[in-house]
PDB file of C-alpha atoms in Angstrom:
ATOM      1  CA  ASP J   1       5.409  21.301 -43.518  1.00 54.00           C
ATOM      2  CA  THR J   2       7.966  23.967 -44.311  1.00 79.00           C
ATOM      3  CA  GLY J   3       9.541  23.986 -40.856  1.00 95.00           C
ATOM      4  CA  VAL J   4      10.249  26.919 -38.577  1.00 98.00           C
ATOM      5  CA  SER J   5      11.543  29.948 -40.429  1.00 98.00           C
ATOM      6  CA  GLN J   6      13.542  32.824 -38.947  1.00 98.00           C
ATOM      7  CA  ASP J   7      14.536  36.128 -40.453  1.00 98.00           C
ATOM      8  CA  PRO J   8      17.117  37.559 -40.744  1.00 98.00           C
ATOM      9  CA  ARG J   9      19.749  34.836 -40.528  1.00 98.00           C
ATOM     10  CA  HIS J  10      22.445  37.299 -39.560  1.00 98.00           C
ATOM     11  CA  LYS J  11      22.327  40.776 -38.086  1.00 98.00           C
ATOM     12  CA  ILE J  12      25.205  43.108 -37.305  1.00 98.00           C
ATOM     13  CA  THR J  13      24.244  46.213 -35.402  1.00 98.00           C
ATOM     14  CA  LYS J  14      25.915  48.985 -33.540  1.00 98.00           C
ATOM     15  CA  ARG J  15      25.621  49.180 -29.786  1.00 98.00           C
ATOM     16  CA  GLY J  16      22.570  51.170 -28.779  1.00 98.00           C
ATOM     17  CA  GLN J  17      20.523  50.366 -31.876  1.00 98.00           C
ATOM     18  CA  ASN J  18      17.242  48.462 -31.812  1.00 98.00           C
ATOM     19  CA  VAL J  19      16.826  45.178 -33.659  1.00 98.00           C
ATOM     20  CA  THR J  20      13.810  43.013 -34.437  1.00 98.00           C
ATOM     21  CA  PHE J  21      13.745  39.358 -35.383  1.00 98.00           C
ATOM     22  CA  ARG J  22      10.893  37.398 -36.893  1.00 98.00           C
ATOM     23  CA  CYS J  23       9.883  33.771 -36.475  1.00 98.00           C
ATOM     24  CA  ASP J  24       7.292  31.837 -38.464  1.00 97.00           C
ATOM     25  CA  PRO J  25       6.447  28.568 -36.683  1.00 97.00           C
ATOM     26  CA  ILE J  26       5.199  25.324 -38.185  1.00 96.00           C
ATOM     27  CA  SER J  27       1.641  26.173 -39.124  1.00 92.00           C
ATOM     28  CA  GLU J  28      -0.265  23.768 -36.869  1.00 91.00           C
ATOM     29  CA  HIS J  29       1.921  24.385 -33.814  1.00 94.00           C
ATOM     30  CA  ASN J  30       0.349  26.527 -31.103  1.00 92.00           C
ATOM     31  CA  ARG J  31       3.452  26.778 -28.901  1.00 95.00           C
ATOM     32  CA  LEU J  32       6.264  29.105 -29.894  1.00 97.00           C
ATOM     33  CA  TYR J  33       9.497  29.506 -27.940  1.00 97.00           C
ATOM     34  CA  TRP J  34      12.447  31.881 -28.036  1.00 98.00           C
ATOM     35  CA  TYR J  35      15.857  30.744 -26.847  1.00 98.00           C
ATOM     36  CA  ARG J  36      19.291  32.340 -26.827  1.00 98.00           C
ATOM     37  CA  GLN J  37      22.530  30.450 -27.315  1.00 98.00           C
ATOM     38  CA  THR J  38      26.074  31.650 -26.787  1.00 97.00           C
ATOM     39  CA  LEU J  39      29.247  29.829 -27.789  1.00 95.00           C
ATOM     40  CA  GLY J  40      29.844  26.626 -25.883  1.00 93.00           C
ATOM     41  CA  GLN J  41      26.486  26.721 -24.110  1.00 95.00           C
ATOM     42  CA  GLY J  42      23.163  25.054 -24.646  1.00 96.00           C
ATOM     43  CA  PRO J  43      20.154  27.132 -25.634  1.00 97.00           C
ATOM     44  CA  GLU J  44      18.673  29.180 -22.768  1.00 96.00           C
ATOM     45  CA  PHE J  45      14.948  29.770 -22.534  1.00 96.00           C
ATOM     46  CA  LEU J  46      13.745  33.341 -22.994  1.00 96.00           C
ATOM     47  CA  THR J  47       9.981  33.227 -23.404  1.00 96.00           C
ATOM     48  CA  TYR J  48       7.110  31.240 -24.853  1.00 95.00           C
ATOM     49  CA  PHE J  49       3.666  31.749 -26.326  1.00 95.00           C
ATOM     50  CA  GLN J  50       0.623  29.560 -26.412  1.00 94.00           C
ATOM     51  CA  ASN J  51      -1.277  30.921 -29.362  1.00 92.00           C
ATOM     52  CA  GLU J  52      -1.117  34.717 -28.914  1.00 93.00           C
ATOM     53  CA  ALA J  53      -0.631  34.667 -25.139  1.00 94.00           C
ATOM     54  CA  GLN J  54       2.853  35.143 -23.723  1.00 93.00           C
ATOM     55  CA  LEU J  55       2.759  32.789 -20.760  1.00 92.00           C
ATOM     56  CA  GLU J  56       6.268  32.779 -19.354  1.00 91.00           C
ATOM     57  CA  LYS J  57       9.320  34.996 -19.485  1.00 92.00           C
ATOM     58  CA  SER J  58      12.770  34.143 -18.201  1.00 92.00           C
ATOM     59  CA  ARG J  59      14.578  36.495 -15.866  1.00 89.00           C
ATOM     60  CA  LEU J  60      17.139  36.596 -18.691  1.00 82.00           C
ATOM     61  CA  LEU J  61      14.623  38.689 -20.593  1.00 86.00           C
ATOM     62  CA  SER J  62      15.434  42.197 -19.406  1.00 90.00           C
ATOM     63  CA  ASP J  63      13.212  45.203 -19.956  1.00 94.00           C
ATOM     64  CA  ARG J  64      15.059  45.864 -23.199  1.00 97.00           C
ATOM     65  CA  PHE J  65      13.594  42.687 -24.678  1.00 97.00           C
ATOM     66  CA  SER J  66      10.030  42.370 -25.860  1.00 96.00           C
ATOM     67  CA  ALA J  67       8.264  39.629 -27.765  1.00 97.00           C
ATOM     68  CA  GLU J  68       4.916  39.482 -29.466  1.00 96.00           C
ATOM     69  CA  ARG J  69       2.850  36.945 -31.298  1.00 96.00           C
ATOM     70  CA  PRO J  70      -0.109  38.769 -32.801  1.00 91.00           C
ATOM     71  CA  LYS J  71      -2.993  36.536 -33.831  1.00 87.00           C
ATOM     72  CA  GLY J  72      -1.079  33.482 -32.704  1.00 86.00           C
ATOM     73  CA  SER J  73       0.870  33.178 -35.928  1.00 91.00           C
ATOM     74  CA  PHE J  74       4.365  34.617 -36.435  1.00 96.00           C
ATOM     75  CA  SER J  75       6.329  36.118 -33.561  1.00 98.00           C
ATOM     76  CA  THR J  76       8.761  38.994 -33.243  1.00 98.00           C
ATOM     77  CA  LEU J  77      11.524  39.516 -30.722  1.00 98.00           C
ATOM     78  CA  GLU J  78      12.767  43.070 -30.307  1.00 98.00           C
ATOM     79  CA  ILE J  79      15.872  44.138 -28.461  1.00 98.00           C
ATOM     80  CA  GLN J  80      16.130  47.826 -27.649  1.00 98.00           C
ATOM     81  CA  ARG J  81      19.391  49.669 -26.986  1.00 98.00           C
ATOM     82  CA  THR J  82      21.505  46.655 -27.851  1.00 98.00           C
ATOM     83  CA  GLU J  83      24.599  45.882 -25.802  1.00 97.00           C
ATOM     84  CA  GLN J  84      27.643  43.810 -26.716  1.00 97.00           C
ATOM     85  CA  GLY J  85      26.454  41.157 -24.274  1.00 96.00           C
ATOM     86  CA  ASP J  86      23.389  40.644 -26.465  1.00 97.00           C
ATOM     87  CA  SER J  87      25.567  39.061 -29.150  1.00 98.00           C
ATOM     88  CA  ALA J  88      24.322  35.498 -29.499  1.00 98.00           C
ATOM     89  CA  MET J  89      22.293  33.126 -31.659  1.00 98.00           C
ATOM     90  CA  TYR J  90      18.585  33.736 -31.154  1.00 98.00           C
ATOM     91  CA  LEU J  91      16.598  30.594 -31.753  1.00 98.00           C
ATOM     92  CA  CYS J  92      12.903  30.150 -32.282  1.00 98.00           C
ATOM     93  CA  ALA J  93      11.158  26.806 -31.842  1.00 98.00           C
ATOM     94  CA  SER J  94       7.592  25.570 -32.081  1.00 97.00           C
ATOM     95  CA  SER J  95       5.712  22.529 -30.849  1.00 95.00           C
ATOM     96  CA  LEU J  96       2.254  20.974 -30.924  1.00 92.00           C
ATOM     97  CA  GLY J  97       1.803  21.022 -27.175  1.00 86.00           C
ATOM     98  CA  TRP J  98       3.123  20.532 -23.686  1.00 83.00           C
ATOM     99  CA  GLY J  99       6.027  18.105 -23.505  1.00 84.00           C
ATOM    100  CA  ARG J 100       5.979  17.487 -27.220  1.00 89.00           C
ATOM    101  CA  GLU J 101       8.945  17.708 -29.550  1.00 93.00           C
ATOM    102  CA  ALA J 102      10.142  21.231 -30.269  1.00 96.00           C
ATOM    103  CA  PHE J 103      11.564  22.034 -33.689  1.00 97.00           C
ATOM    104  CA  PHE J 104      13.997  24.872 -34.152  1.00 98.00           C
ATOM    105  CA  GLY J 105      14.381  27.399 -36.916  1.00 98.00           C
ATOM    106  CA  GLN J 106      17.719  28.247 -38.482  1.00 98.00           C
ATOM    107  CA  GLY J 107      18.385  30.929 -35.887  1.00 98.00           C
ATOM    108  CA  THR J 108      19.364  34.581 -36.124  1.00 98.00           C
ATOM    109  CA  ARG J 109      22.967  35.337 -35.297  1.00 98.00           C
ATOM    110  CA  LEU J 110      23.243  38.783 -33.744  1.00 98.00           C
ATOM    111  CA  THR J 111      26.556  40.592 -33.509  1.00 98.00           C
ATOM    112  CA  VAL J 112      26.644  43.886 -31.615  1.00 98.00           C
ATOM    113  CA  VAL J 113      29.689  45.998 -32.417  1.00 97.00           C
TER     114      VAL J 113
ATOM    115  CA  GLN P   1      17.841  25.072  -9.985  1.00 73.00           C
ATOM    116  CA  LYS P   2      16.831  22.238 -12.264  1.00 77.00           C
ATOM    117  CA  GLU P   3      19.769  21.153 -14.349  1.00 91.00           C
ATOM    118  CA  VAL P   4      20.859  18.926 -17.155  1.00 95.00           C
ATOM    119  CA  GLU P   5      24.475  17.805 -17.075  1.00 95.00           C
ATOM    120  CA  GLN P   6      26.575  16.542 -19.943  1.00 95.00           C
ATOM    121  CA  ASN P   7      30.255  15.827 -20.369  1.00 88.00           C
ATOM    122  CA  SER P   8      31.451  18.523 -22.751  1.00 84.00           C
ATOM    123  CA  GLY P   9      33.950  16.192 -24.419  1.00 86.00           C
ATOM    124  CA  PRO P  10      35.369  16.150 -26.941  1.00 92.00           C
ATOM    125  CA  LEU P  11      34.503  12.506 -27.456  1.00 96.00           C
ATOM    126  CA  SER P  12      36.436  10.832 -30.259  1.00 97.00           C
ATOM    127  CA  VAL P  13      35.142   7.602 -31.768  1.00 97.00           C
ATOM    128  CA  PRO P  14      36.510   5.622 -34.742  1.00 98.00           C
ATOM    129  CA  GLU P  15      34.325   5.396 -37.809  1.00 98.00           C
ATOM    130  CA  GLY P  16      32.044   2.364 -37.626  1.00 98.00           C
ATOM    131  CA  ALA P  17      32.175   2.130 -33.831  1.00 98.00           C
ATOM    132  CA  ILE P  18      29.412   2.878 -31.316  1.00 98.00           C
ATOM    133  CA  ALA P  19      29.332   6.384 -29.853  1.00 98.00           C
ATOM    134  CA  SER P  20      27.817   6.624 -26.384  1.00 97.00           C
ATOM    135  CA  LEU P  21      26.624   9.980 -25.066  1.00 97.00           C
ATOM    136  CA  ASN P  22      25.359  10.445 -21.535  1.00 96.00           C
ATOM    137  CA  CYS P  23      23.243  12.971 -19.723  1.00 96.00           C
ATOM    138  CA  THR P  24      22.033  13.298 -16.128  1.00 95.00           C
ATOM    139  CA  TYR P  25      19.268  15.496 -14.812  1.00 94.00           C
ATOM    140  CA  SER P  26      18.383  16.837 -11.422  1.00 90.00           C
ATOM    141  CA  ASP P  27      14.621  16.550 -11.066  1.00 81.00           C
ATOM    142  CA  ARG P  28      12.657  13.315 -10.723  1.00 74.00           C
ATOM    143  CA  VAL P  29       9.466  14.871 -12.105  1.00 78.00           C
ATOM    144  CA  SER P  30      10.980  15.226 -15.562  1.00 78.00           C
ATOM    145  CA  GLN P  31       8.669  13.687 -18.133  1.00 80.00           C
ATOM    146  CA  SER P  32      10.159  14.306 -21.535  1.00 92.00           C
ATOM    147  CA  PHE P  33      13.704  14.016 -22.821  1.00 95.00           C
ATOM    148  CA  PHE P  34      15.191  14.968 -26.137  1.00 97.00           C
ATOM    149  CA  TRP P  35      18.439  14.670 -28.016  1.00 98.00           C
ATOM    150  CA  TYR P  36      19.399  17.349 -30.505  1.00 98.00           C
ATOM    151  CA  ARG P  37      22.302  17.384 -32.920  1.00 98.00           C
ATOM    152  CA  GLN P  38      23.953  20.709 -33.668  1.00 98.00           C
ATOM    153  CA  TYR P  39      26.531  21.271 -36.356  1.00 98.00           C
ATOM    154  CA  SER P  40      28.914  24.172 -35.893  1.00 96.00           C
ATOM    155  CA  GLY P  41      27.191  27.457 -36.666  1.00 95.00           C
ATOM    156  CA  LYS P  42      23.811  25.793 -37.229  1.00 97.00           C
ATOM    157  CA  SER P  43      20.671  25.437 -35.124  1.00 98.00           C
ATOM    158  CA  PRO P  44      19.755  22.324 -33.091  1.00 98.00           C
ATOM    159  CA  GLU P  45      18.098  19.489 -34.990  1.00 98.00           C
ATOM    160  CA  LEU P  46      15.867  17.057 -33.117  1.00 97.00           C
ATOM    161  CA  ILE P  47      17.018  13.460 -33.510  1.00 97.00           C
ATOM    162  CA  MET P  48      15.309  11.568 -30.687  1.00 97.00           C
ATOM    163  CA  SER P  49      12.625  11.983 -28.062  1.00 96.00           C
ATOM    164  CA  ILE P  50      11.972   9.571 -25.192  1.00 96.00           C
ATOM    165  CA  TYR P  51       9.231   9.661 -22.581  1.00 93.00           C
ATOM    166  CA  SER P  52       9.300   6.331 -20.728  1.00 92.00           C
ATOM    167  CA  ASN P  53      11.897   4.081 -19.166  1.00 94.00           C
ATOM    168  CA  GLY P  54      13.747   1.754 -21.474  1.00 95.00           C
ATOM    169  CA  ASP P  55      15.152   1.945 -24.961  1.00 97.00           C
ATOM    170  CA  LYS P  56      13.870   3.656 -28.065  1.00 97.00           C
ATOM    171  CA  GLU P  57      15.475   2.899 -31.403  1.00 97.00           C
ATOM    172  CA  ASP P  58      15.372   4.917 -34.615  1.00 97.00           C
ATOM    173  CA  GLY P  59      17.724   3.760 -37.328  1.00 97.00           C
ATOM    174  CA  ARG P  60      21.294   3.972 -36.046  1.00 98.00           C
ATOM    175  CA  PHE P  61      20.206   5.897 -32.956  1.00 98.00           C
ATOM    176  CA  THR P  62      19.048   4.424 -29.637  1.00 98.00           C
ATOM    177  CA  ALA P  63      17.935   6.556 -26.715  1.00 98.00           C
ATOM    178  CA  GLN P  64      17.919   4.997 -23.253  1.00 97.00           C
ATOM    179  CA  LEU P  65      16.070   6.424 -20.257  1.00 96.00           C
ATOM    180  CA  ASN P  66      16.441   5.412 -16.615  1.00 94.00           C
ATOM    181  CA  LYS P  67      14.252   7.618 -14.456  1.00 91.00           C
ATOM    182  CA  ALA P  68      15.266   5.960 -11.182  1.00 91.00           C
ATOM    183  CA  SER P  69      18.906   6.841 -11.831  1.00 92.00           C
ATOM    184  CA  GLN P  70      18.010  10.101 -13.554  1.00 92.00           C
ATOM    185  CA  TYR P  71      20.026   9.567 -16.667  1.00 93.00           C
ATOM    186  CA  VAL P  72      19.386   9.436 -20.355  1.00 96.00           C
ATOM    187  CA  SER P  73      21.821   8.287 -22.996  1.00 97.00           C
ATOM    188  CA  LEU P  74      22.167   8.228 -26.762  1.00 98.00           C
ATOM    189  CA  LEU P  75      23.924   5.466 -28.667  1.00 98.00           C
ATOM    190  CA  ILE P  76      24.973   5.966 -32.252  1.00 98.00           C
ATOM    191  CA  ARG P  77      25.803   2.723 -34.047  1.00 98.00           C
ATOM    192  CA  ASP P  78      28.058   2.456 -37.080  1.00 98.00           C
ATOM    193  CA  SER P  79      29.299   6.013 -36.515  1.00 98.00           C
ATOM    194  CA  GLN P  80      29.911   8.064 -39.641  1.00 97.00           C
ATOM    195  CA  PRO P  81      32.028  11.194 -40.126  1.00 97.00           C
ATOM    196  CA  SER P  82      28.749  13.079 -40.724  1.00 97.00           C
ATOM    197  CA  ASP P  83      27.804  12.303 -37.109  1.00 98.00           C
ATOM    198  CA  SER P  84      30.559  14.658 -35.948  1.00 98.00           C
ATOM    199  CA  ALA P  85      28.651  17.414 -34.168  1.00 98.00           C
ATOM    200  CA  THR P  86      27.642  18.662 -30.739  1.00 98.00           C
ATOM    201  CA  TYR P  87      24.852  16.628 -29.158  1.00 98.00           C
ATOM    202  CA  LEU P  88      22.516  18.469 -26.812  1.00 98.00           C
ATOM    203  CA  CYS P  89      20.438  16.732 -24.176  1.00 97.00           C
ATOM    204  CA  ALA P  90      17.231  18.495 -23.114  1.00 96.00           C
ATOM    205  CA  ALA P  91      14.614  17.811 -20.457  1.00 94.00           C
ATOM    206  CA  ASN P  92      11.158  19.110 -19.736  1.00 90.00           C
ATOM    207  CA  PHE P  93      10.911  19.626 -15.980  1.00 85.00           C
ATOM    208  CA  GLY P  94       7.121  19.578 -15.834  1.00 79.00           C
ATOM    209  CA  ASN P  95       6.733  22.994 -17.405  1.00 80.00           C
ATOM    210  CA  GLU P  96       6.648  24.364 -20.910  1.00 82.00           C
ATOM    211  CA  LYS P  97      10.293  25.082 -21.480  1.00 89.00           C
ATOM    212  CA  LEU P  98      13.179  22.798 -22.309  1.00 93.00           C
ATOM    213  CA  THR P  99      16.302  22.889 -20.167  1.00 94.00           C
ATOM    214  CA  PHE P 100      19.430  22.038 -22.122  1.00 96.00           C
ATOM    215  CA  GLY P 101      22.797  20.699 -21.152  1.00 96.00           C
ATOM    216  CA  THR P 102      25.913  22.356 -22.498  1.00 96.00           C
ATOM    217  CA  GLY P 103      26.329  19.646 -25.123  1.00 97.00           C
ATOM    218  CA  THR P 104      28.904  16.968 -25.886  1.00 97.00           C
ATOM    219  CA  ARG P 105      31.180  17.494 -28.859  1.00 97.00           C
ATOM    220  CA  LEU P 106      31.544  14.250 -30.818  1.00 97.00           C
ATOM    221  CA  THR P 107      34.251  13.653 -33.405  1.00 97.00           C
ATOM    222  CA  ILE P 108      34.166  10.567 -35.623  1.00 98.00           C
ATOM    223  CA  ILE P 109      37.650   9.639 -36.773  1.00 97.00           C
ATOM    224  CA  PRO P 110      37.806   8.160 -40.321  1.00 95.00           C
TER     225      PRO P 110
END
């Protein structure tokens, strides 16, 4: 069990650029979640996958955001035309099933300048 | 809007004492509750999960759940400076996602 892995750990980008983050969940976990956390707040749900199916998206996830989980393994989160308000820690988590413990990766800290 | 409420703190506790962290939630159908510890600049780390009324102990940590009163708490015994962190309470409101509180910042004073 190597835990949830996220890449990159830090990303600085200019406003208007596109960025993509990757998450590798714990291998036997079929649920994968994306959250966003800003300073002083708890993580906010963005979207989740059960295997390769994206089953729920938050209204926080604007059209500029897209997530995929091809073949039910790793997942990517892409943000197009980044805005300064997108600056946050993007967290990926995985779990074995509904209501079970979710384990987080190290997070990707995005700074939009 | 289903919510999880926590006192943001900061909560200061002397080393060796018991730290008590509290959390209330808004929906009676909640089934699963979790406590995460988050050091500054790091990601949340799961420390306790609790699913039924009563107490659950794991080392120096005890989680307490009271569904009738809609609160969940975390006790940390023999507090150590390394326990200084933000503690996040999370609930599963009968769906797939976790809803988090804003966290309580705990400082252990040597």
